[in-house]
XYZ file of C-alpha atoms in Angstrom:
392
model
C 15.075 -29.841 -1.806
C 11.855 -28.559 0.469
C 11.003 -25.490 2.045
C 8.688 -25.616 4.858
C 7.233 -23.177 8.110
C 5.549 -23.289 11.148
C 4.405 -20.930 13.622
C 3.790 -20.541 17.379
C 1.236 -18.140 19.288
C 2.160 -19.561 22.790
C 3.050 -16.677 25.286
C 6.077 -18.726 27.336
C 9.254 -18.735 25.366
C 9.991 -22.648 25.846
C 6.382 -23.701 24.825
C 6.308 -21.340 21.639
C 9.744 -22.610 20.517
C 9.001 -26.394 21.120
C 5.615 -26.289 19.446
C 7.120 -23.969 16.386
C 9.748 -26.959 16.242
C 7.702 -30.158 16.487
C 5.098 -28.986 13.873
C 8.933 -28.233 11.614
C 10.156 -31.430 11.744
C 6.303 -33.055 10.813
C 7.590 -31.450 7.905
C 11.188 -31.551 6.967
C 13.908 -33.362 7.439
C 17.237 -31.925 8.215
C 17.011 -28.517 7.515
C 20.052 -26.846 6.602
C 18.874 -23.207 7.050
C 16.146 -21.469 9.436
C 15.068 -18.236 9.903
C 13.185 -17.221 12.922
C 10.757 -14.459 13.313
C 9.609 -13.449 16.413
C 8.103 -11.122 19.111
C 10.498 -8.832 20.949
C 9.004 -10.433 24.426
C 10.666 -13.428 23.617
C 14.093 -14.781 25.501
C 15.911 -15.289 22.601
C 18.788 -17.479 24.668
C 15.784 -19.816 24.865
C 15.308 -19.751 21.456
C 18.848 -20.225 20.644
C 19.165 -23.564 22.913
C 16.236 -25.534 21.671
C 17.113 -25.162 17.899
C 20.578 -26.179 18.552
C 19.134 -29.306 20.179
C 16.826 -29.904 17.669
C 18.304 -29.181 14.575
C 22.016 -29.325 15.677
C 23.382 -29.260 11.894
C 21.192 -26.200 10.788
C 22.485 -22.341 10.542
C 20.186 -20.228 11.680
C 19.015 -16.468 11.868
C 16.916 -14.804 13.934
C 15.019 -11.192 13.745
C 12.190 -9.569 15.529
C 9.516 -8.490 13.720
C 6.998 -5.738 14.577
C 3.836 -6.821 16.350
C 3.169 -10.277 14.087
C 4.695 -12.692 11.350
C 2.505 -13.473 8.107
C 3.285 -17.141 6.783
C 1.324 -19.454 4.353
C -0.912 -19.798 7.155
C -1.906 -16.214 7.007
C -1.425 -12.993 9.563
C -0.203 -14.007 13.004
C -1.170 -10.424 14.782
C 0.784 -10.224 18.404
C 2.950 -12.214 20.016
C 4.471 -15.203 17.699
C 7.208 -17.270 16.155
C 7.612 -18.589 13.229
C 10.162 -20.657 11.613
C 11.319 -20.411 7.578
C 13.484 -23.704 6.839
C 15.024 -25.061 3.570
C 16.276 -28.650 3.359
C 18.965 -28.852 0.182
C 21.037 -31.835 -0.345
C 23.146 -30.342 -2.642
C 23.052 -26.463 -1.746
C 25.296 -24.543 1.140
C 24.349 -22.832 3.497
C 26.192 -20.145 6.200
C 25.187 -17.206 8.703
C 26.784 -15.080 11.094
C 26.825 -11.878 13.042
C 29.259 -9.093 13.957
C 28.508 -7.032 16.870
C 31.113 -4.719 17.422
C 31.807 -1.080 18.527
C 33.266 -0.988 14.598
C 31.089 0.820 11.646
C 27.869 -1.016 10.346
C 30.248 -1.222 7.268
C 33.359 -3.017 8.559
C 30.935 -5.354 10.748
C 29.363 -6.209 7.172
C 32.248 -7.156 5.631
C 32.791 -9.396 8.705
C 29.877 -10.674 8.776
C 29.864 -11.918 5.223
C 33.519 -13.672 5.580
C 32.223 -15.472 8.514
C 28.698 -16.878 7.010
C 30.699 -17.277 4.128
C 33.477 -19.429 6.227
C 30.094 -21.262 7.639
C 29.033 -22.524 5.003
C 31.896 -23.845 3.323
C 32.284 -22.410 0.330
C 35.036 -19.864 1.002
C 35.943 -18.441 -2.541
C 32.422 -18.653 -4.159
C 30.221 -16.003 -4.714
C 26.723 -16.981 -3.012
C 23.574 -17.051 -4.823
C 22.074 -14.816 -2.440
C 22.256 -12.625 0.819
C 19.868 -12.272 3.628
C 20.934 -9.952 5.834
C 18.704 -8.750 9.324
C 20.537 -6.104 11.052
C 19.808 -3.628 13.724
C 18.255 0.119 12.257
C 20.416 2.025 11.072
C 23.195 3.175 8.730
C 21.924 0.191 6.184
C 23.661 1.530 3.564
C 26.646 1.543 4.557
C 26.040 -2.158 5.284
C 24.823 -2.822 1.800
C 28.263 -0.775 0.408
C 30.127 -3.200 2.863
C 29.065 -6.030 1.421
C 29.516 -5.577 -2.101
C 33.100 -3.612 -1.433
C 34.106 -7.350 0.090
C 32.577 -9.500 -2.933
C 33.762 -6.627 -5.241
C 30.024 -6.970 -7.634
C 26.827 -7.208 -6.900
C 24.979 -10.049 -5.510
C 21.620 -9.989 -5.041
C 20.315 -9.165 -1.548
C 16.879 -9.384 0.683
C 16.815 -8.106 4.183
C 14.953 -6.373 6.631
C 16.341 -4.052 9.613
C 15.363 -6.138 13.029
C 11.974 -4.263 14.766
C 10.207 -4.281 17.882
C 6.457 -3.472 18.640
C 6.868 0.222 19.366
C 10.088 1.603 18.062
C 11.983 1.696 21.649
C 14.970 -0.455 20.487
C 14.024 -3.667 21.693
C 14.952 -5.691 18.630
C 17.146 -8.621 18.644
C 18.739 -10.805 16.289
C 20.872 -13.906 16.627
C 22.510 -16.507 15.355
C 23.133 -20.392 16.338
C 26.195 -18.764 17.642
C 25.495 -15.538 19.418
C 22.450 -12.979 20.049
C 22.973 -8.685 20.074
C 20.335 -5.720 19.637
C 22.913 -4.058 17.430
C 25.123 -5.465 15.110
C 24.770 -7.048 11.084
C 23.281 -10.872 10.606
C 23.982 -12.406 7.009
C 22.940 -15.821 5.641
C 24.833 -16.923 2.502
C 22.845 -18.821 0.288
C 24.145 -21.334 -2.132
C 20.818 -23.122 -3.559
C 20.694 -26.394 -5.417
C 17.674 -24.507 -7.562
C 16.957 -21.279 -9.210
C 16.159 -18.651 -7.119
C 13.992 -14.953 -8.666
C 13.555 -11.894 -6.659
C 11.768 -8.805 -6.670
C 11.988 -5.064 -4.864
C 9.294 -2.281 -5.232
C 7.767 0.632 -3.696
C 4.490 0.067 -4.622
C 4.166 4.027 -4.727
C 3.442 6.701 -7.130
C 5.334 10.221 -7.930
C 2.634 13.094 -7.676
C 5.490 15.511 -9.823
C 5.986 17.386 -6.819
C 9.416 17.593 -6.135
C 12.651 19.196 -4.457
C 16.411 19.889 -4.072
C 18.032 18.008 -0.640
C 20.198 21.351 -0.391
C 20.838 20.465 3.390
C 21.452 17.087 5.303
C 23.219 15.857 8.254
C 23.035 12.111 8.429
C 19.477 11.258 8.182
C 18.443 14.820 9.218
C 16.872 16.762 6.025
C 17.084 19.924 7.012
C 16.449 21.992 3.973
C 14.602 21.488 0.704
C 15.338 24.193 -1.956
C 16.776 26.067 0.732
C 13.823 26.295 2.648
C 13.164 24.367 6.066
C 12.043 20.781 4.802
C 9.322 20.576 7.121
C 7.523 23.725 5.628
C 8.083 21.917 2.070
C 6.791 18.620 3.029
C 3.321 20.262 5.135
C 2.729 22.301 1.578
C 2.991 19.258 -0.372
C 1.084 17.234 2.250
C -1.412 20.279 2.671
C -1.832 19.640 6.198
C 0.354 21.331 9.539
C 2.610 18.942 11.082
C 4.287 21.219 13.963
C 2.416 19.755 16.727
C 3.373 16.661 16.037
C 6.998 15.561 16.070
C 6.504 11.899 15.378
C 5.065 11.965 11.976
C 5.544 8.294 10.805
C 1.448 7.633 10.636
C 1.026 10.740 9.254
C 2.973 10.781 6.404
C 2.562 7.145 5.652
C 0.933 7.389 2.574
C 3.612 10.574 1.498
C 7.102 9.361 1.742
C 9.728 10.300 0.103
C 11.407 9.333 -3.352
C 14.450 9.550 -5.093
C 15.240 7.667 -8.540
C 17.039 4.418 -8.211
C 17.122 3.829 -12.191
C 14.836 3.741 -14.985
C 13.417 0.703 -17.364
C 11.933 1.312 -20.762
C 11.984 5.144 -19.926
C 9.938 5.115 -16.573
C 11.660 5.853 -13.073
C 11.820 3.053 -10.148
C 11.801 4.615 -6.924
C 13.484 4.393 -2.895
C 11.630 5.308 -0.733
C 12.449 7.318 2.722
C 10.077 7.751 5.417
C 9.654 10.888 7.442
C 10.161 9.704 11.139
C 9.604 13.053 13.097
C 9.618 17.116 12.779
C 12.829 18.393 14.710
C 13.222 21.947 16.232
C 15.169 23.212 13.320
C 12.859 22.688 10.905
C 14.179 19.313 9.895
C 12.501 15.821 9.078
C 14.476 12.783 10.106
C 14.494 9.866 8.130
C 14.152 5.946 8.184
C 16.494 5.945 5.457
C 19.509 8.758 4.230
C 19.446 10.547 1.612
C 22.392 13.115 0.214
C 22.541 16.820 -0.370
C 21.731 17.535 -3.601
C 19.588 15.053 -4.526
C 16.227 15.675 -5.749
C 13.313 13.921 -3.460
C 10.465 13.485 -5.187
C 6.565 13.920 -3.004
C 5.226 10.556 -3.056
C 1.883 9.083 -2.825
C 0.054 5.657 -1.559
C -2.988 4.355 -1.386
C -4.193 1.562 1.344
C -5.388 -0.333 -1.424
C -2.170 -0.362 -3.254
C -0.588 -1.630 -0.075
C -3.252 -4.176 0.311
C -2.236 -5.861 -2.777
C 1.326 -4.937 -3.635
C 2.851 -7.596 -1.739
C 1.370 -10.322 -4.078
C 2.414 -8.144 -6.967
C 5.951 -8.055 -5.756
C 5.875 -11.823 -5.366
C 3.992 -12.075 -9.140
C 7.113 -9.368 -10.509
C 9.717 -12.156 -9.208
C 7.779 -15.150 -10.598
C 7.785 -12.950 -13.826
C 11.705 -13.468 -14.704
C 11.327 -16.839 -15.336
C 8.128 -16.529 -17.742
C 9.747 -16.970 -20.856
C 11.384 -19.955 -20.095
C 9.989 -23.074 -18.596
C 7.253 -23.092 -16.582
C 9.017 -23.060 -12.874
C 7.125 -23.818 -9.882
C 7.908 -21.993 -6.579
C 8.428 -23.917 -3.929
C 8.847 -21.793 -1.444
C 9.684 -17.723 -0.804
C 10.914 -15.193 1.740
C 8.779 -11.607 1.726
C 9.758 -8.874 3.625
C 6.868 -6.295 4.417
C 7.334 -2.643 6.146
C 6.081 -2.695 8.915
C 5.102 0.864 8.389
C 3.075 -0.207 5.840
C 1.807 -3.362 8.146
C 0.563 -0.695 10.619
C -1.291 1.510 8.041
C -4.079 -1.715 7.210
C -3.412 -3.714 10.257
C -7.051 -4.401 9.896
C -6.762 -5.988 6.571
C -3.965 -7.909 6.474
C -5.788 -10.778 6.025
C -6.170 -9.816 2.750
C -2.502 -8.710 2.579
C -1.816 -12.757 3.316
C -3.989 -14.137 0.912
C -2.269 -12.190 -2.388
C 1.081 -13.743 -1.145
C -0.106 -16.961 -0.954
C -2.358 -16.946 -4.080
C 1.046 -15.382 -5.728
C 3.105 -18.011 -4.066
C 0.784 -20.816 -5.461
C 0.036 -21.720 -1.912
C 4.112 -22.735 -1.193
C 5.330 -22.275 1.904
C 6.403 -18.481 2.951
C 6.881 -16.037 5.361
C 6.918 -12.642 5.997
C 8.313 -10.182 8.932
C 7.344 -6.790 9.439
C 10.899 -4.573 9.299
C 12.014 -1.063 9.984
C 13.761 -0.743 6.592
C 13.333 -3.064 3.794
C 16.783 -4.222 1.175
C 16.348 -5.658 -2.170
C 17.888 -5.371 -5.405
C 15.529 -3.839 -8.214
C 15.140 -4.633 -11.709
C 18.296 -2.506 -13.067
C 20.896 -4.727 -10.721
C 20.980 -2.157 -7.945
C 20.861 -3.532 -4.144
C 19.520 -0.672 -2.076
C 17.926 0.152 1.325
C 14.616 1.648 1.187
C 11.435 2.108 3.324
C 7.809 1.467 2.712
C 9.037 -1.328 0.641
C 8.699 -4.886 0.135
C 11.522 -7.501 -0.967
C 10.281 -10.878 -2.271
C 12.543 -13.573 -3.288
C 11.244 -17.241 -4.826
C 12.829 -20.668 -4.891
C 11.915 -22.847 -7.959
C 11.803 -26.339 -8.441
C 12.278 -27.360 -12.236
């Protein structure tokens, strides 16, 4: 079993693909999975037709990913492509997307059969999930995939994203490409896999009732106009500015996703833009009467999180023998990406310190999934998701 990546910066689609693919096969043999990350100005059809060529017995899935890729190699800033790919005898491996004018939860559930039915192992539970789909109602595509397995398997995904937030993501398949829709990969590994999801953020004790939401609209908090709540907390006016996302950055908000030896883990939501009622919507939903708690960040902390993240997964294992990764999957905000876009050179060298130098990657996502240390799979933003294969 090998894991192994490879990035392109050439502008044409054709040349980017071909290079990204002849440096992959340098290094592996007969992949059975890839995952591409790329630039929105990419023709993904191109894409699509060299890899089948190439690697015609490999699943794949595709995302975009905000303005860069980070790999092993460090921060690809711009236009890119890199390839992820796992070679595994013994493991299965299966992906698939739905794109239909159906809920983001039945097209989960449909999703999953069919990567399932892809990777032949209809009727076993996969090891784990990696699912890319378009922004938007992600939790209702997490509750669609464990309604169909009926428990909880672990997950790590990132919603698709483009350079500017104008909806030109894209993901795709071997089999098909869509802006909208819900791409899984089932993962069956011949190894043991660890994984990791954190916020990387603090509570300040400032905090609030969600006494009035309409889908990811938070309209009031303790009956008050959220927007006045959030500017006290923040201490700063926000009502010339109705996209807020730099802004408030730093500040998102939190609401308790469990607790461990007494201390609260956190998901995160981050404030997109004012609206004319008062409101604040949201990269992520939260439900009346819940209480949101004022967060706070620190570039630092975002600087070096992501090799934490990746040193909190390689934790599991520590009591038992030593396991060495040999490769990993991260998935970074990109909100957080665009806060110390000047250092995420830095970012790049925690991962791969944390990763022992094995092969990784990491896209930059408009909504980050995970499952955190109490079991729960959740959709979150301002996050990061880290998940480790381990040789013995």
């Amino acid at each position: 079993m090998d894991i192994a990546t490879s990035f392109s910066s050439q502008a044409t689609a054709s040349y980017a693909i071909q290079e990204a693919i002849t440096q992959l096969q340098a290094k592996l043999a007969n992949p059975k999975l890839i995952l591409v990350y790329f630039s929105e100005k990419y023709d993904v059809v191109t894409f699509q037709e060299a890899l089948a060529v190439a690697f015609p017995n490999a699943q794949i899935l595709g995302c975009t990913s905000c303005q860069g890729v980070m790999t092993e190699g460090g921060y690809h800033h711009g236009l890119g492509v890199a390839l992820w790919a796992i070679s595994d005898f013994h493991g299965a491996y299966g992906t698939a997307i739905v794109s239909t004018n159906n809920s983001k939860y039945d097209m989960a559930r449909q999703a999953l059969l069919k990567a399932i039915a892809n990777s032949g192992r209809s009727g076993e539970l996969p090891a784990l999930i990696v699912l890319h789909a378009s922004p938007g109602h992600e939790e209702e595509v997490i509750q669609g995939i464990e309604d169909e397995l009926c428990t909880s398997v672990p997950i790590i995904g990132g919603s698709a994203a483009d350079d500017n937030i104008q909806g030109n993501w894209k993901i795709f398949t071997q089999e098909q490409h869509t802006q909208e829709g819900v791409g899984i990969s089932v993962i069956y590994p011949s190894c043991h896999i660890s994984y990791s999801f954190h916020s990387g953020y603090a509570s300040t004790g400032l905090s609030a009732k969600a006494t009035k939401v309409e889908g990811r609209e938070l309209i009031e908090l303790d009956n008050k106009p959220a927007i006045e709540v959030y500017q006290e907390w923040m201490n700063q006016s926000l009502d010339d500015a109705e996209n807020i996302i730099g802004n408030s950055s730093l500040n998102p908000l939190g609401r308790v996703a469990g607790i461990v030896h007494d201390l609260p883990y956190f998901k995160l939501a981050h404030p997109l833009k004012t609206t004319e009622r008062g409101g604040i919507t949201l990269f992520a939903k939260v439900e009346a009467g819940e209480t949101l708690y004022f967060m706070q960040g620190t570039e630092e902390r975002l600087i070096t999180r992501a090799g934490r993240v990746v040193n909190s997964a390689s934790n599991i294992y520590a009591n038992e023998a030593h396991l060495n990764p040999i490769g990993g999957i991260t998935i970074y905000c990109a909100g957080c990406m665009l806060r110390v876009q000047h250092r995420m050179e830095e970012v790049a060298q925690y991962v791969k310190s944390a990763m022992q130098t094995a092969p990784f990657v990491a896209p930059f996502t408009f909504g980050e999934q995970g499952q955190f240390v109490g079991g729960e799979n959740a959709h979150g933003n301002l996050m990061i998701s880290a998940v480790l294969f381990h040789k013995d």
